[in-house]
CSV table of C-alpha atoms in Angstrom, one decimal:
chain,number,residue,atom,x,y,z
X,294,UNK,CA,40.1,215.4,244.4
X,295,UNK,CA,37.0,213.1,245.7
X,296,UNK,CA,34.1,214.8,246.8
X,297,UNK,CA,34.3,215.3,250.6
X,298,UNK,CA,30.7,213.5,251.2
X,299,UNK,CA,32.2,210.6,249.7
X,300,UNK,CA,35.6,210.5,251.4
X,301,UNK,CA,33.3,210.9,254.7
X,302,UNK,CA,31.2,207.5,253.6
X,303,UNK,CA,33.8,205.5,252.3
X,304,UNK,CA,35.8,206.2,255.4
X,305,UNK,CA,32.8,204.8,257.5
X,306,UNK,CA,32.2,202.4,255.4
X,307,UNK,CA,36.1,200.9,255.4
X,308,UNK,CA,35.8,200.5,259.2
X,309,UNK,CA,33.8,197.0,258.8
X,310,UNK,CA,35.8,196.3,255.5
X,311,UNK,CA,39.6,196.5,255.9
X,312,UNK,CA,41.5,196.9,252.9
X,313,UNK,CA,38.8,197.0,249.9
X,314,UNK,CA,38.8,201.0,248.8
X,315,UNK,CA,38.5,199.6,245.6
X,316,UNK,CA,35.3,197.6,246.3
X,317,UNK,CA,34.0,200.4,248.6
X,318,UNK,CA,34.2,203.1,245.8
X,319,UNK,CA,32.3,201.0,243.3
X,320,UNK,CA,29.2,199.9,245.7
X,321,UNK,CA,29.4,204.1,246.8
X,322,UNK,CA,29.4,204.9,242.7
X,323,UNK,CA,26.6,202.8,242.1
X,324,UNK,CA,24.1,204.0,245.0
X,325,UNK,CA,24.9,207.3,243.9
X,326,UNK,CA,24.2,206.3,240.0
X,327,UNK,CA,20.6,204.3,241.1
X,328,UNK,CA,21.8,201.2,240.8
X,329,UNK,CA,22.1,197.4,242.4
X,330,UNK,CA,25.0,195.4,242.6
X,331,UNK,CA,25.7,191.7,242.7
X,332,UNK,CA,27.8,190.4,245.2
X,333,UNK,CA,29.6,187.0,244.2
X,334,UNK,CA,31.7,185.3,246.4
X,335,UNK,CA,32.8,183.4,249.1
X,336,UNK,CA,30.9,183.2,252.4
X,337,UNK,CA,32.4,185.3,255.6
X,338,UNK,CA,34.1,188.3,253.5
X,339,UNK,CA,31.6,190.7,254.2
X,340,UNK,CA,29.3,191.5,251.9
X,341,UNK,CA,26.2,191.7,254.2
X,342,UNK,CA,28.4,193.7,256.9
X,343,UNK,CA,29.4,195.8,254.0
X,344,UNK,CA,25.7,196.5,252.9
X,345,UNK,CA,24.6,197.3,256.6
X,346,UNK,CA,27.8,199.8,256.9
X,347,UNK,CA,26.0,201.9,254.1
X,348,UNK,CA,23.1,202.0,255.1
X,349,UNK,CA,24.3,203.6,258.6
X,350,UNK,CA,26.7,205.8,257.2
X,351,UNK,CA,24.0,207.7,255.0
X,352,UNK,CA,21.0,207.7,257.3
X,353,UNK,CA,19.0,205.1,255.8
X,354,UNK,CA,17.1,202.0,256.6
X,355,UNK,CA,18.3,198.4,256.2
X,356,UNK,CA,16.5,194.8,255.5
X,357,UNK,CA,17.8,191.8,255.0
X,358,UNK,CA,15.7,188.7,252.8
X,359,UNK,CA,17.4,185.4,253.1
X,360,UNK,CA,16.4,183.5,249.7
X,361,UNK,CA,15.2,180.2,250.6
X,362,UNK,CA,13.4,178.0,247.9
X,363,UNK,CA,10.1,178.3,250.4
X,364,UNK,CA,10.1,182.3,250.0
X,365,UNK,CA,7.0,183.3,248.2
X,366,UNK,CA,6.9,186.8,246.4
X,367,UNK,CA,4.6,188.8,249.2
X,368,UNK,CA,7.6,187.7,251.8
X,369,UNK,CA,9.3,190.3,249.9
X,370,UNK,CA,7.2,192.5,248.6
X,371,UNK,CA,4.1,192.6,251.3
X,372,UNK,CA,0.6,191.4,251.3
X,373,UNK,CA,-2.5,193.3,251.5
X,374,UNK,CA,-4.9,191.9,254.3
X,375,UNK,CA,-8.3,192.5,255.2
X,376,UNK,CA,-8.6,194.6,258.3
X,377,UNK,CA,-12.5,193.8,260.0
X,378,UNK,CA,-12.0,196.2,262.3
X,379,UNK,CA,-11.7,199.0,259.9
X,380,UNK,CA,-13.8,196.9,257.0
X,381,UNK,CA,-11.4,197.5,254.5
X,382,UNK,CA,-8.0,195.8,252.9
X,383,UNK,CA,-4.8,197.0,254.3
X,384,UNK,CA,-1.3,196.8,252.7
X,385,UNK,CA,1.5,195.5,255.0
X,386,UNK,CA,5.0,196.7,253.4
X,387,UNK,CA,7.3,193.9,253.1
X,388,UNK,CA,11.4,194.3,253.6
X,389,UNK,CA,11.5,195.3,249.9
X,390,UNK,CA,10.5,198.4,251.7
X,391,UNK,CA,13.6,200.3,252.8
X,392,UNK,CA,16.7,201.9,251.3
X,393,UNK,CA,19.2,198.9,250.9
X,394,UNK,CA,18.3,195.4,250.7
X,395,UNK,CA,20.1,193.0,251.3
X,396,UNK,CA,19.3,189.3,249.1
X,397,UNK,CA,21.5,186.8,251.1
X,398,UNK,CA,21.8,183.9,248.6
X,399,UNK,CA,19.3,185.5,245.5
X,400,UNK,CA,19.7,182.2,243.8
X,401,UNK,CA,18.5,179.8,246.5
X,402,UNK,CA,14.7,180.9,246.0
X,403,UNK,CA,12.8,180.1,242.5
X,404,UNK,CA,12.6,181.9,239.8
X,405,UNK,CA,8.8,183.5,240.7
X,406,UNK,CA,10.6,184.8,244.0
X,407,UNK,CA,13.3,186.0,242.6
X,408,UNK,CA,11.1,187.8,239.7
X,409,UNK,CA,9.3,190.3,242.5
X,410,UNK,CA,12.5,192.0,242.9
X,411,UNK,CA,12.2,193.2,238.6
X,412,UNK,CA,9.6,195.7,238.8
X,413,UNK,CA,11.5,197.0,242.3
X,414,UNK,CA,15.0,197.2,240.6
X,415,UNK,CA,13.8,198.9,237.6
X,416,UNK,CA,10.8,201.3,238.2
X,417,UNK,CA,11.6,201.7,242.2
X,418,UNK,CA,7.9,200.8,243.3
X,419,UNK,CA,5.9,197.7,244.0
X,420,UNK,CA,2.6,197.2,242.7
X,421,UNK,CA,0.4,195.0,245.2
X,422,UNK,CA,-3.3,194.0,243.8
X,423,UNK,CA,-3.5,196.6,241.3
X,424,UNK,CA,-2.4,199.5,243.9
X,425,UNK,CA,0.8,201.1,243.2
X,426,UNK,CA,3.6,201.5,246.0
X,427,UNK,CA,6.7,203.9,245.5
X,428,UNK,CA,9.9,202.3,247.4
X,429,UNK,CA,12.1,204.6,249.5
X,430,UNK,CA,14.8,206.8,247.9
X,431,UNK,CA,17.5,206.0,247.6
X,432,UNK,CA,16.4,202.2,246.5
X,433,UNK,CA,19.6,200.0,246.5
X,434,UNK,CA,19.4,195.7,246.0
X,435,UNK,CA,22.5,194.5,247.1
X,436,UNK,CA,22.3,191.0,246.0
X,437,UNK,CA,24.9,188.0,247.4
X,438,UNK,CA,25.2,184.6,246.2
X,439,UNK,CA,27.9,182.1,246.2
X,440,UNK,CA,29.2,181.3,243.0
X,441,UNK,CA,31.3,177.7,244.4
X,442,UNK,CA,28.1,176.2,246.0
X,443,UNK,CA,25.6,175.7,243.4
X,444,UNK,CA,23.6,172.8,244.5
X,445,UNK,CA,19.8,173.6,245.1
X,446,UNK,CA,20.0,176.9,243.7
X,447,UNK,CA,18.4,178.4,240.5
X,448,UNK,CA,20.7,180.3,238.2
X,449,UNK,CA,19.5,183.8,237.6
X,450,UNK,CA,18.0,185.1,234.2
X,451,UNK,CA,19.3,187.0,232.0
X,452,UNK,CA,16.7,189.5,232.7
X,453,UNK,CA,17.3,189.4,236.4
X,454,UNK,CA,21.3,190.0,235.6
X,455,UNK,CA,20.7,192.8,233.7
X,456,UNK,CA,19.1,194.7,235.9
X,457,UNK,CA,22.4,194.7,238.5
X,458,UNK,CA,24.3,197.8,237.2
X,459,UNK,CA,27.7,195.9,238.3
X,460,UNK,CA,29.0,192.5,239.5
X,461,UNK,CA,31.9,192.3,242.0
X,462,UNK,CA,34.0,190.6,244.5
X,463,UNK,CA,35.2,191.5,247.6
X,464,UNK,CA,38.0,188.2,248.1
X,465,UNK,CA,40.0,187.4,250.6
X,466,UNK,CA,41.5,190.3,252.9
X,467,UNK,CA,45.6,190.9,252.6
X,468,UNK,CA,47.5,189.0,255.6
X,469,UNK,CA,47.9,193.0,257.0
X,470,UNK,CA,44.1,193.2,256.4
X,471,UNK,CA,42.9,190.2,258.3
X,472,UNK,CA,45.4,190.7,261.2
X,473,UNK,CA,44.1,193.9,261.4
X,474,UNK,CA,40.6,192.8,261.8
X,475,UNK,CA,41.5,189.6,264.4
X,476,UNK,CA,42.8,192.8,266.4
X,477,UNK,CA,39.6,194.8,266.6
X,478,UNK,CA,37.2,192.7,266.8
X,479,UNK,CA,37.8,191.1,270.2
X,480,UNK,CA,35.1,192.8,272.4
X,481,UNK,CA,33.1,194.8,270.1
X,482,UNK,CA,31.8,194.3,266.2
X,483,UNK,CA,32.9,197.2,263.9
X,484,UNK,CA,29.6,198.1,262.9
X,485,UNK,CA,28.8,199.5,266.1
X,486,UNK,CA,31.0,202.1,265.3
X,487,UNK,CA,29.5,203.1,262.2
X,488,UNK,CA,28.4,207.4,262.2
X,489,UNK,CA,25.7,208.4,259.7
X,490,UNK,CA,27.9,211.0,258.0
X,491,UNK,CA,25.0,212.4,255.6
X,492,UNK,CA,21.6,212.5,255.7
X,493,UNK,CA,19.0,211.0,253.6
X,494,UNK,CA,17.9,214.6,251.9
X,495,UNK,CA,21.9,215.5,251.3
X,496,UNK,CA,22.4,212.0,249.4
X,497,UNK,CA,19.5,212.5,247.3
X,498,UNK,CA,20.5,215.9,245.8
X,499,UNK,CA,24.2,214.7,245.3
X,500,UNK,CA,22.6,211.9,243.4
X,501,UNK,CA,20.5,214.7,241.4
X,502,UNK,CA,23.5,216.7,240.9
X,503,UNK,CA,25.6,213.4,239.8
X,504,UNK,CA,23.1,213.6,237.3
X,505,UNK,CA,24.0,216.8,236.1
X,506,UNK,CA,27.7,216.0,235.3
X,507,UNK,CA,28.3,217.3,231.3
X,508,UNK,CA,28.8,213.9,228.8
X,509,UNK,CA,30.4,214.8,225.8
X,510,UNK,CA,28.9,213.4,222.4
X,511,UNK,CA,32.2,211.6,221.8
X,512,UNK,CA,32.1,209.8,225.2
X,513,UNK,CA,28.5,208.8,224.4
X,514,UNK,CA,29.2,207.3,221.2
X,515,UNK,CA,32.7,206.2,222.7
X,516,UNK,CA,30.3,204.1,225.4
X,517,UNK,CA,28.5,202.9,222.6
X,518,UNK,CA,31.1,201.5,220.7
X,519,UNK,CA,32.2,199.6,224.0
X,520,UNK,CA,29.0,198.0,224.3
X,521,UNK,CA,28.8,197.3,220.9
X,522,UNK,CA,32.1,195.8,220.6
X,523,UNK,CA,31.2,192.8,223.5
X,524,UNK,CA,28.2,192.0,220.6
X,525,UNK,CA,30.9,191.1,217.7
X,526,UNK,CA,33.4,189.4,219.5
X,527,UNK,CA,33.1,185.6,218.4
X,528,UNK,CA,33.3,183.9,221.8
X,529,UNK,CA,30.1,186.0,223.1
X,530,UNK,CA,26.8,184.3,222.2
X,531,UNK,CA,25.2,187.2,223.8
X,532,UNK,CA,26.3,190.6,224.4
X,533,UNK,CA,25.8,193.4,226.6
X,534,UNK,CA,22.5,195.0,226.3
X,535,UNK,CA,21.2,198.9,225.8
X,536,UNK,CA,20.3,198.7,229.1
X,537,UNK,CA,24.2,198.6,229.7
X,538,UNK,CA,25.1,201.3,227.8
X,539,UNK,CA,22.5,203.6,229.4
X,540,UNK,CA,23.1,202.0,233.2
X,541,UNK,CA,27.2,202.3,232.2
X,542,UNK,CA,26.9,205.9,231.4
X,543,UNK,CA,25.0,206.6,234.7
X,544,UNK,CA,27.9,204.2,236.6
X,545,UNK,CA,30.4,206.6,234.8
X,546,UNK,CA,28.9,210.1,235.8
X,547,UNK,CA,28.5,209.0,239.3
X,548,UNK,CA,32.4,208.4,239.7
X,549,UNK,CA,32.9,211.6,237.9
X,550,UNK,CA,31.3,213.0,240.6
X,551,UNK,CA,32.8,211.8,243.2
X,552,UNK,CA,36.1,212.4,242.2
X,553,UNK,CA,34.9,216.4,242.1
X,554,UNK,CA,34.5,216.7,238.5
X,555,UNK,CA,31.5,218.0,236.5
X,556,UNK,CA,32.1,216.5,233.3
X,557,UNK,CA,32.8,212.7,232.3
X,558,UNK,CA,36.0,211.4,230.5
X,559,UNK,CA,36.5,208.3,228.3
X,560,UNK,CA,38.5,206.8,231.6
X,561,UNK,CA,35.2,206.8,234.1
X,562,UNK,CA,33.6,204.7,231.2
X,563,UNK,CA,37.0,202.2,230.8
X,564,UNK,CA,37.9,202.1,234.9
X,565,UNK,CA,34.1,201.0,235.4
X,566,UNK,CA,33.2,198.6,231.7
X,567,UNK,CA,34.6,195.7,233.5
X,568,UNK,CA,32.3,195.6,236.4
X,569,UNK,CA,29.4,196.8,234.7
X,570,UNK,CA,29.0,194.8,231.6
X,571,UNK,CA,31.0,191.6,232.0
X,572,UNK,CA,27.9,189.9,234.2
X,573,UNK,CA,25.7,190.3,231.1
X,574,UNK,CA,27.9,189.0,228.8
X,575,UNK,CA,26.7,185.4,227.6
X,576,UNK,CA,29.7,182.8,226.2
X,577,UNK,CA,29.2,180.3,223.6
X,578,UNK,CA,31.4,178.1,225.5
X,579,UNK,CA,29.1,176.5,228.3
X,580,UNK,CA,32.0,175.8,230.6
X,581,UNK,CA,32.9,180.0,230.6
X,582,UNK,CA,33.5,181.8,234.2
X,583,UNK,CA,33.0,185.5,235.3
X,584,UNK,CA,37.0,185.7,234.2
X,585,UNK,CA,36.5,185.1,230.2
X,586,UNK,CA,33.8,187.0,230.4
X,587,UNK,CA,35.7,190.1,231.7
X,588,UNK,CA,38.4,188.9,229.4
X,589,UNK,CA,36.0,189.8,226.4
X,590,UNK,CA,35.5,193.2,228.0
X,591,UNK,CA,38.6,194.2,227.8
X,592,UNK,CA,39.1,192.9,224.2
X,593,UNK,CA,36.1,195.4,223.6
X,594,UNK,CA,37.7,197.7,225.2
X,595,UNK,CA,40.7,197.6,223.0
X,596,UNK,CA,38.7,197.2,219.7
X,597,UNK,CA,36.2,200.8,221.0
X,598,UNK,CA,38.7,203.7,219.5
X,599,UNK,CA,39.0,205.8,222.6
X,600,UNK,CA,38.0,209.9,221.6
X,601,UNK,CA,40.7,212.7,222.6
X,602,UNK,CA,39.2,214.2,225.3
X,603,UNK,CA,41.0,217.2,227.8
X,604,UNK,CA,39.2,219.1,229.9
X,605,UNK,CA,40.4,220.8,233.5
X,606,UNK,CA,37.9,219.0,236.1
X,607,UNK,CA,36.3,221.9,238.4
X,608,UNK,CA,36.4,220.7,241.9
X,609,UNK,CA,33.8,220.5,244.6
């Protein structure tokens, strides 16, 4: 049984993406968990039409940054400017300020641009000539790039990668799916449509009780044998980090919630290991795609002995 705020958003939500519950559900787990998510596909699938769709649905503010190799760090974060009216410096928030972000194209700008998002991502604050800034709550980076058109773009860092909680893709729409949309989207766009469904406050506790959700010691070290797995396998060069582990636990208790349960089973951690670790995952072969790297996720997968685990879930 999924939590009814959830089934609210994601109904929202699916108005401006036809035919992606699964893609929906992941992006709604990892708001819910603290997280960002990388967005790698195509243009024209909707990834920033599905960013702006959860921001409205929940209450919240929306920016978008479009990465250009000319964006300087303060275009994102904000600058501090001296006011001679009032004789004194005043800090002028940049977009980074507001509950989703959008990064259209994250790899287009240089690696100093694209390194003011870390201490955002991470510690949910920006800190502007020595002055400290706490970001809105919830904080969500939903970052895009295309992963076919690579010329003029920067590749991100490792660190950079690891601090997205998941990597997906949204793909093409079924025939049904795209006739569907041809159809309603004559006069009016979609998004127009969109209700907030759940206020800002509401989110925030669910994302406090989320938190709350009972993680059995043999899921925990079950969720460390997963991550450790993707380190041993002999065509990774580099495997998922602790970071992972703890940012796939979180992923995990988030869904658990959702689906009206207040304890975690091995399957949130197995259902979710593919989007959340496979981005971090570094292949000794140079010529490796997202695909063999979620190949060696599930191989970990298999080699992680899974821990008999049976509990009634207590709905919500």
């Amino acid at each position: 049984m999924t939590a009814e705020f959830a089934t609210a958003i994601e109904r929202e939500v699916a108005r401006v993406i036809d035919g992606k519950t699964e893609q929906i559900r992941t992006v709604l787990t990892v708001l819910l968990a603290g997280g960002h998510v990388l967005l790698e596909d195509v243009p024209g699938v909707g990834k920033t039409q599905l960013a702006r769709a959860f921001a409205v649905a929940i209450g919240g503010t929306v920016h978008r940054i479009q990465f250009t190799p000319d964006l300087l760090p303060s275009d994102i974060t904000g600058v501090t400017i001296y006011d001679s009216g009032q004789r004194s410096f005043q800090f002028h928030e940049g977009p980074v300020f507001s509950n989703i972000v959008i990064g259209d194209e994250i790899n287009r700008a240089s690696p100093k641009t694209q390194s003011a998002l870390l201490e955002c991502m991470e510690e949910g604050q920006v800190t502007i000539d020595g002055t400290t800034h706490v970001l809105p709550r919830p904080f969500m980076v939903i970052a895009t790039q295309n992963p076919f058109d690579m010329d003029g773009t920067f590749v991100l860092p490792e660190a950079q990668r690891d601090r997205f909680m998941a990597r997906l893709e949204i793909g093409y729409p079924d025939a049904s799916a795209e006739l569907a949309m041809v159809r309603s989207r004559h006069t009016n766009a979609p998004i127009d449509d969109i209700r907030t469904v759940i206020d800002l406050a509401d989110f925030s506790r669910h994302t406090e009780a989320s938190r709350t959700v009972h993680v059995d010691e043999r899921v925990e070290r079950y969720a460390v044998g997963i991550v450790r797995a993707t380190r041993d396998l002999p065509e990774v060069r580099l495997g998922a980090s602790p970071r992972s582990t703890l940012q796939l636990i979180r992923a995990a208790k988030a869904s658990a919630y959702i689906q009206g349960r207040d304890w975690m089973s091995p399957e949130d951690l197995r259902e979710l290991a593919p989007q959340i670790l496979s981005h971090r995952l570094v292949m000794r072969d140079g010529g490796a795609n997202y695909d063999d790297a979620t190949e060696a996720v599930h191989i970990a997968l298999a080699k992680a002995p899974v821990p008999p685990i049976s509990r009634v879930p207590a709905t919500r």
